[in-house]
Amino acid sequence: MKEYTYQEKKDTRSGFGDALTELGNKNKNVVALTADVTGSVKMGDFAQQHPERFFNTGIQEANMIGMAAGLTLEGKIPFASTFAEFISGRVYDQIRQSVAYSEKNVKICASHSGLTVGEDGATHQALEDLGMMKMLPGMVVINPCDYNQTKAATLAIAEYKGPVYLRFGRPKVPNFTPAGQQFEIGKAVILHEGTDVSIFATGHLVWQAIEATKKLEAEGISVDLINIHTIKPLDKEAVLKSVRKTGAVVTCEEHNRLGGLGESIAGLLASEYPARQAFVAVNDVFGESGTGDELMHKYGLDAEGIYKAVIKVVSQ
C-alpha cells in the first residue's frame, strides 16, 4: 500500500486553534466564544490578537450557544468551543432550538472528545455526540483525523453557511495528511484501494486503520481504506462504490456503536446494498479513567482491534 508517514505528532485541537487565529486575521466577522476553557481549546492566540471579538462566558455553556446564535443575526460567524461532552449533552436544547431549528450560522467546535480524554473519566468522555448532532436536521457533522485536516476543516466551515458540529481531540496523534489541503465537506478521502474488505474510519481511528491495513495487506487481504471525515452529509457514493467491490465492511470510530458512523453506513447499506459489517466502536457502555492509549486498547479502538474485526468479517 501507499506509505503513509509523519514527521511529528500534533493534537487536533491545535489545528482548530491555529485555523481560528488565521480566520480572525482575514475575516472581521469571525468571533470566538468559549466557556472558561480558553487554553484547552487553543483560543488563546485569537483572544490575544482580537480581544474585541473574543467572549469567555464562564461556565455557562447554554448561554454561550444562545449568544452565538444571536451574533449571527448581525452577520457574525461565531465559533463556540468547549469540551465535547459539555457542548453537546449539556446544551442540546439550545443547539436544537436556537441553532438547528433556527438555521443559524453557528460553528459548534467540540474538543476533548471520546475516550482519549483519558484520566478525566466517563463524565468527560463524549461517546454519544456524533449521534446526537447528526439527528438534528440541517446540522453538518465533521470529525477530522489529524492536525492538518482539522485546520483545513476549520477554514472550510467558515465559508459554509449553516450550522456545523466540528469534533476534535486532546492527544497528540500522527499528523500525516497534506498541509494546506483543500477540505471538501461531505467528500470522503480514499487512502488505499483494495477488493476484499472496505474499512471506513473517522477521527483518531484513521491512523489506526492505516496501521491495521499494513498488516492485513502483508497477509494477503486487500483493503479499500476510506477516511470518512464528514459523518453528515455522508458520502454515499464513495461508500457504495467501495462496498460493491468488496462486499464486506468494517467501520471504525471513537464513539458509541449506537448512533455513530457505523450506524449511518449500516442504514445506507440496508436500503441500497446489504453487506457483512463489523463495528469497531464502544459497545453501548460508558468510558472510565485511564490513559488514552490504555482505554483505546481496552475498548478495541486501535490497530489490533481493527485487524481482528477485519479477520472476522472476511471469514464469514
Coordinates of C-alpha atoms in Angstrom, one line a residue:
M1 CA 0.0 0.0 0.0
K2 CA 1.0 3.6 -0.2
E3 CA 3.4 4.6 2.5
Y4 CA 1.8 7.0 5.0
T5 CA 4.4 8.6 7.2
Y6 CA 4.5 11.5 9.6
Q7 CA 7.3 13.7 11.0
E8 CA 5.5 14.6 14.2
K9 CA 2.5 14.1 16.4
K10 CA 0.2 17.1 17.0
D11 CA -3.1 17.5 18.7
T12 CA -6.1 18.1 16.5
R13 CA -7.3 20.9 18.9
S14 CA -4.2 22.9 17.9
G15 CA -5.3 22.6 14.2
F16 CA -8.5 24.2 15.2
G17 CA -6.9 26.9 17.2
D18 CA -4.3 27.8 14.5
A19 CA -7.0 28.0 11.9
L20 CA -9.2 30.1 14.0
T21 CA -6.4 32.7 14.5
E22 CA -5.9 32.7 10.7
L23 CA -9.6 33.2 10.1
G24 CA -9.6 36.1 12.7
N25 CA -6.9 37.8 10.8
K26 CA -8.7 37.5 7.5
N27 CA -12.3 38.0 8.3
K28 CA -13.5 40.6 10.8
N29 CA -16.9 38.8 11.1
V30 CA -15.3 35.8 12.7
V31 CA -15.9 35.8 16.5
A32 CA -14.9 33.2 19.1
L33 CA -16.7 32.1 22.3
T34 CA -15.7 29.6 25.0
A35 CA -16.9 28.5 28.4
D36 CA -13.9 29.1 30.6
V37 CA -11.5 26.7 28.8
T38 CA -9.6 29.2 26.5
G39 CA -6.3 27.4 26.8
S40 CA -7.8 23.9 26.5
V41 CA -9.5 24.7 23.2
K42 CA -6.5 26.7 21.9
M43 CA -8.3 30.0 21.6
G44 CA -5.5 31.9 23.4
D45 CA -3.9 33.4 20.3
F46 CA -7.3 34.5 18.9
A47 CA -8.2 36.1 22.2
Q48 CA -4.9 38.0 22.4
Q49 CA -5.0 39.3 18.8
H50 CA -8.7 40.0 18.7
P51 CA -9.9 40.7 22.2
E52 CA -12.9 42.7 20.9
R53 CA -14.2 39.6 19.2
F54 CA -13.5 37.1 21.9
F55 CA -16.1 36.1 24.6
N56 CA -15.4 34.0 27.6
T57 CA -18.8 33.3 29.0
G58 CA -17.6 31.4 32.1
I59 CA -19.1 28.0 32.8
Q60 CA -22.3 28.9 31.1
E61 CA -22.4 26.7 28.0
A62 CA -26.1 27.2 27.4
N63 CA -25.7 31.0 27.4
M64 CA -22.7 30.7 25.1
I65 CA -24.8 28.9 22.5
G66 CA -27.6 31.5 22.8
M67 CA -25.0 34.3 22.4
A68 CA -23.6 32.6 19.4
A69 CA -27.0 32.3 17.8
G70 CA -27.7 36.0 18.4
L71 CA -24.4 37.1 17.0
T72 CA -25.3 35.5 13.6
L73 CA -28.2 38.0 13.4
E74 CA -25.6 40.8 13.0
G75 CA -23.7 38.9 10.3
K76 CA -21.1 37.4 12.6
I77 CA -19.6 33.9 12.2
P78 CA -19.4 32.6 15.7
F79 CA -17.1 29.7 16.6
A80 CA -18.3 28.4 20.0
S81 CA -16.0 25.8 21.7
T82 CA -15.6 23.8 24.9
F83 CA -15.3 20.1 25.7
A84 CA -17.4 17.8 23.5
E85 CA -19.4 16.4 26.4
F86 CA -20.4 19.9 27.6
I87 CA -21.1 21.4 24.2
S88 CA -23.3 18.5 23.1
G89 CA -25.1 16.9 26.1
R90 CA -25.3 19.9 28.5
V91 CA -26.8 22.3 25.9
Y92 CA -28.6 20.1 23.5
D93 CA -31.9 22.0 23.8
Q94 CA -30.2 25.3 23.0
I95 CA -28.5 23.8 20.0
R96 CA -31.7 22.2 18.8
Q97 CA -33.9 25.3 19.2
S98 CA -31.6 28.3 18.7
V99 CA -29.2 26.9 16.2
A100 CA -30.5 23.9 14.2
Y101 CA -34.2 24.7 14.1
S102 CA -33.5 28.4 13.6
E103 CA -30.9 27.6 10.9
K104 CA -28.3 29.8 12.4
N105 CA -24.7 30.0 11.1
V106 CA -23.1 28.8 14.3
K107 CA -19.9 26.6 14.3
I108 CA -20.1 24.3 17.3
C109 CA -16.5 23.2 18.0
A110 CA -16.1 20.3 20.3
S111 CA -12.7 19.5 21.9
H112 CA -11.6 16.7 24.2
S113 CA -13.9 14.1 22.5
G114 CA -14.0 10.4 23.0
L115 CA -12.0 8.0 25.2
T116 CA -8.8 9.9 24.5
V117 CA -9.7 12.5 27.1
G118 CA -8.3 9.7 29.3
E119 CA -7.9 10.2 33.0
D120 CA -10.8 12.7 33.2
G121 CA -13.1 9.7 33.1
A122 CA -16.6 8.8 31.8
T123 CA -18.2 12.2 32.8
H124 CA -15.9 14.0 30.3
Q125 CA -15.7 11.3 27.6
A126 CA -18.2 12.2 24.9
L127 CA -19.2 9.0 23.1
E128 CA -22.7 10.0 22.1
D129 CA -22.1 13.4 20.5
L130 CA -21.9 12.5 16.8
G131 CA -25.2 10.6 17.0
M132 CA -26.9 13.5 18.9
M133 CA -25.7 16.0 16.3
K134 CA -26.3 14.1 13.2
M135 CA -30.0 13.6 14.2
L136 CA -30.6 17.4 14.0
P137 CA -31.9 18.5 10.6
G138 CA -29.5 20.7 8.7
M139 CA -26.6 20.0 11.0
V140 CA -23.3 19.2 9.3
V141 CA -21.1 16.9 11.4
I142 CA -17.3 16.7 10.8
N143 CA -14.7 14.6 12.6
P144 CA -11.2 15.1 11.1
C145 CA -8.3 12.8 11.6
D146 CA -5.2 14.9 12.3
Y147 CA -3.8 18.4 12.8
N148 CA -3.6 19.3 9.1
Q149 CA -7.1 18.1 8.3
T150 CA -8.6 19.8 11.4
K151 CA -7.0 23.1 10.3
A152 CA -8.4 22.7 6.8
A153 CA -11.8 21.7 8.1
T154 CA -12.0 24.8 10.3
L155 CA -11.1 27.1 7.4
A156 CA -13.7 25.4 5.3
I157 CA -16.6 25.6 7.7
A158 CA -16.1 29.4 7.9
E159 CA -17.2 29.5 4.3
Y160 CA -20.1 27.2 4.7
K161 CA -23.4 28.9 5.5
G162 CA -25.3 26.9 8.2
P163 CA -24.8 25.1 11.5
V164 CA -21.8 22.8 11.8
Y165 CA -20.6 20.5 14.6
L166 CA -16.8 20.1 14.4
R167 CA -15.2 17.4 16.6
F168 CA -11.5 17.2 17.6
G169 CA -9.4 15.9 20.5
R170 CA -6.7 16.5 23.1
P171 CA -4.0 13.9 22.5
K172 CA -1.1 14.3 20.1
V173 CA -1.6 11.9 17.1
P174 CA 0.3 11.3 13.9
N175 CA 0.0 14.3 11.5
F176 CA 0.1 12.6 8.1
T177 CA -2.3 14.4 5.8
P178 CA -1.0 17.1 3.5
A179 CA -0.5 20.6 4.8
G180 CA -2.6 23.2 3.0
Q181 CA -5.1 20.6 1.8
Q182 CA -8.4 21.5 0.3
F183 CA -11.2 20.3 2.6
E184 CA -14.4 19.3 0.9
I185 CA -17.4 18.9 3.2
G186 CA -19.1 15.6 2.6
K187 CA -16.4 14.2 0.3
A188 CA -14.6 11.1 1.6
V189 CA -10.9 10.6 1.1
I190 CA -9.7 7.3 -0.4
L191 CA -6.4 6.3 1.3
H192 CA -5.9 2.9 -0.3
E193 CA -7.8 0.8 -2.9
G194 CA -8.5 -2.9 -2.5
T195 CA -11.0 -5.6 -3.2
D196 CA -11.5 -7.9 -0.1
V197 CA -12.9 -5.5 2.6
S198 CA -13.9 -1.9 3.0
I199 CA -12.6 -0.1 6.1
F200 CA -14.4 3.2 6.8
A201 CA -12.6 5.2 9.6
T202 CA -13.1 8.6 11.1
G203 CA -11.2 10.8 13.5
H204 CA -8.4 9.3 15.6
L205 CA -9.2 5.8 14.2
V206 CA -8.0 6.7 10.7
W207 CA -4.3 6.3 11.6
Q208 CA -5.1 3.1 13.5
A209 CA -6.8 1.9 10.3
I210 CA -3.7 2.7 8.3
E211 CA -1.6 0.6 10.7
A212 CA -4.1 -2.3 10.5
T213 CA -4.2 -2.1 6.7
K214 CA -0.4 -2.5 6.5
K215 CA -0.6 -5.8 8.5
L216 CA -3.7 -7.0 6.5
E217 CA -2.1 -6.3 3.1
A218 CA 1.1 -8.1 4.2
E219 CA -1.1 -11.2 4.9
G220 CA -2.8 -11.0 1.5
I221 CA -6.0 -9.3 2.5
S222 CA -6.8 -6.5 0.0
V223 CA -8.2 -3.4 1.8
D224 CA -10.2 -0.5 0.5
L225 CA -9.5 2.2 3.1
I226 CA -11.5 5.4 3.3
N227 CA -11.3 8.3 5.6
I228 CA -14.9 9.5 6.4
H229 CA -14.2 12.9 7.9
T230 CA -17.7 14.1 7.3
I231 CA -20.3 12.0 9.2
K232 CA -23.2 14.1 7.8
P233 CA -23.7 14.6 4.9
L234 CA -22.3 11.1 4.4
D235 CA -20.5 10.5 1.1
K236 CA -23.0 7.8 0.0
E237 CA -21.5 7.4 -3.5
A238 CA -18.0 6.6 -2.1
V239 CA -19.4 4.1 0.4
L240 CA -21.5 2.3 -2.1
K241 CA -18.8 2.2 -4.7
S242 CA -16.4 0.6 -2.2
V243 CA -18.8 -1.9 -0.8
R244 CA -19.9 -3.0 -4.3
K245 CA -16.3 -4.0 -4.8
T246 CA -15.7 -5.8 -1.6
G247 CA -19.0 -7.0 -0.1
A248 CA -17.5 -6.7 3.4
V249 CA -17.4 -3.7 5.8
V250 CA -15.6 -2.6 8.9
T251 CA -16.5 0.8 10.4
C252 CA -14.1 2.5 12.9
E253 CA -14.9 5.3 15.3
E254 CA -14.1 6.7 18.8
H255 CA -17.8 6.8 19.6
N256 CA -20.6 4.6 20.9
R257 CA -21.6 1.9 18.4
L258 CA -25.2 3.3 18.6
G259 CA -25.8 6.4 16.6
G260 CA -22.4 6.9 15.0
L261 CA -20.7 6.4 11.7
G262 CA -21.2 2.7 11.7
E263 CA -25.0 3.0 12.0
S264 CA -25.1 5.6 9.3
I265 CA -23.3 3.3 6.9
A266 CA -25.4 0.3 8.1
G267 CA -28.6 2.2 7.3
L268 CA -27.3 3.2 3.9
L269 CA -26.3 -0.4 3.1
A270 CA -29.6 -1.8 4.4
S271 CA -31.6 0.1 1.8
E272 CA -29.1 0.1 -1.1
Y273 CA -26.6 -2.8 -0.9
P274 CA -26.7 -5.2 2.1
A275 CA -23.3 -6.4 3.1
R276 CA -21.5 -8.1 6.1
Q277 CA -20.4 -5.4 8.6
A278 CA -18.3 -5.3 11.8
F279 CA -18.2 -2.4 14.1
V280 CA -15.1 -1.0 15.8
A281 CA -16.7 1.3 18.4
V282 CA -17.6 1.5 22.1
N283 CA -20.3 -1.1 22.6
D284 CA -23.1 0.7 24.5
V285 CA -21.1 1.4 27.7
F286 CA -19.6 4.5 29.3
G287 CA -15.9 5.0 29.4
E288 CA -13.6 5.0 32.5
S289 CA -10.5 6.7 33.8
G290 CA -7.1 5.7 32.3
T291 CA -4.6 6.9 29.8
G292 CA -5.9 7.4 26.3
D293 CA -3.8 4.6 24.9
E294 CA -4.9 2.2 27.6
L295 CA -8.6 2.9 27.0
M296 CA -8.4 2.8 23.3
H297 CA -6.8 -0.7 23.6
K298 CA -9.2 -2.0 26.2
Y299 CA -12.2 -1.0 24.2
G300 CA -10.7 -2.3 20.9
L301 CA -10.3 1.0 19.2
D302 CA -6.8 0.5 17.9
A303 CA -5.0 -1.2 15.0
E304 CA -5.2 -4.6 16.7
G305 CA -9.0 -4.2 17.2
I306 CA -9.5 -3.2 13.6
Y307 CA -7.3 -6.1 12.4
K308 CA -9.4 -8.6 14.4
A309 CA -12.7 -7.1 13.1
V310 CA -11.5 -7.4 9.5
I311 CA -10.4 -11.0 10.0
K312 CA -13.8 -11.8 11.5
V313 CA -15.8 -10.2 8.7
V314 CA -13.8 -11.6 5.8
S315 CA -14.1 -15.1 7.2
Q316 CA -17.9 -15.0 7.4

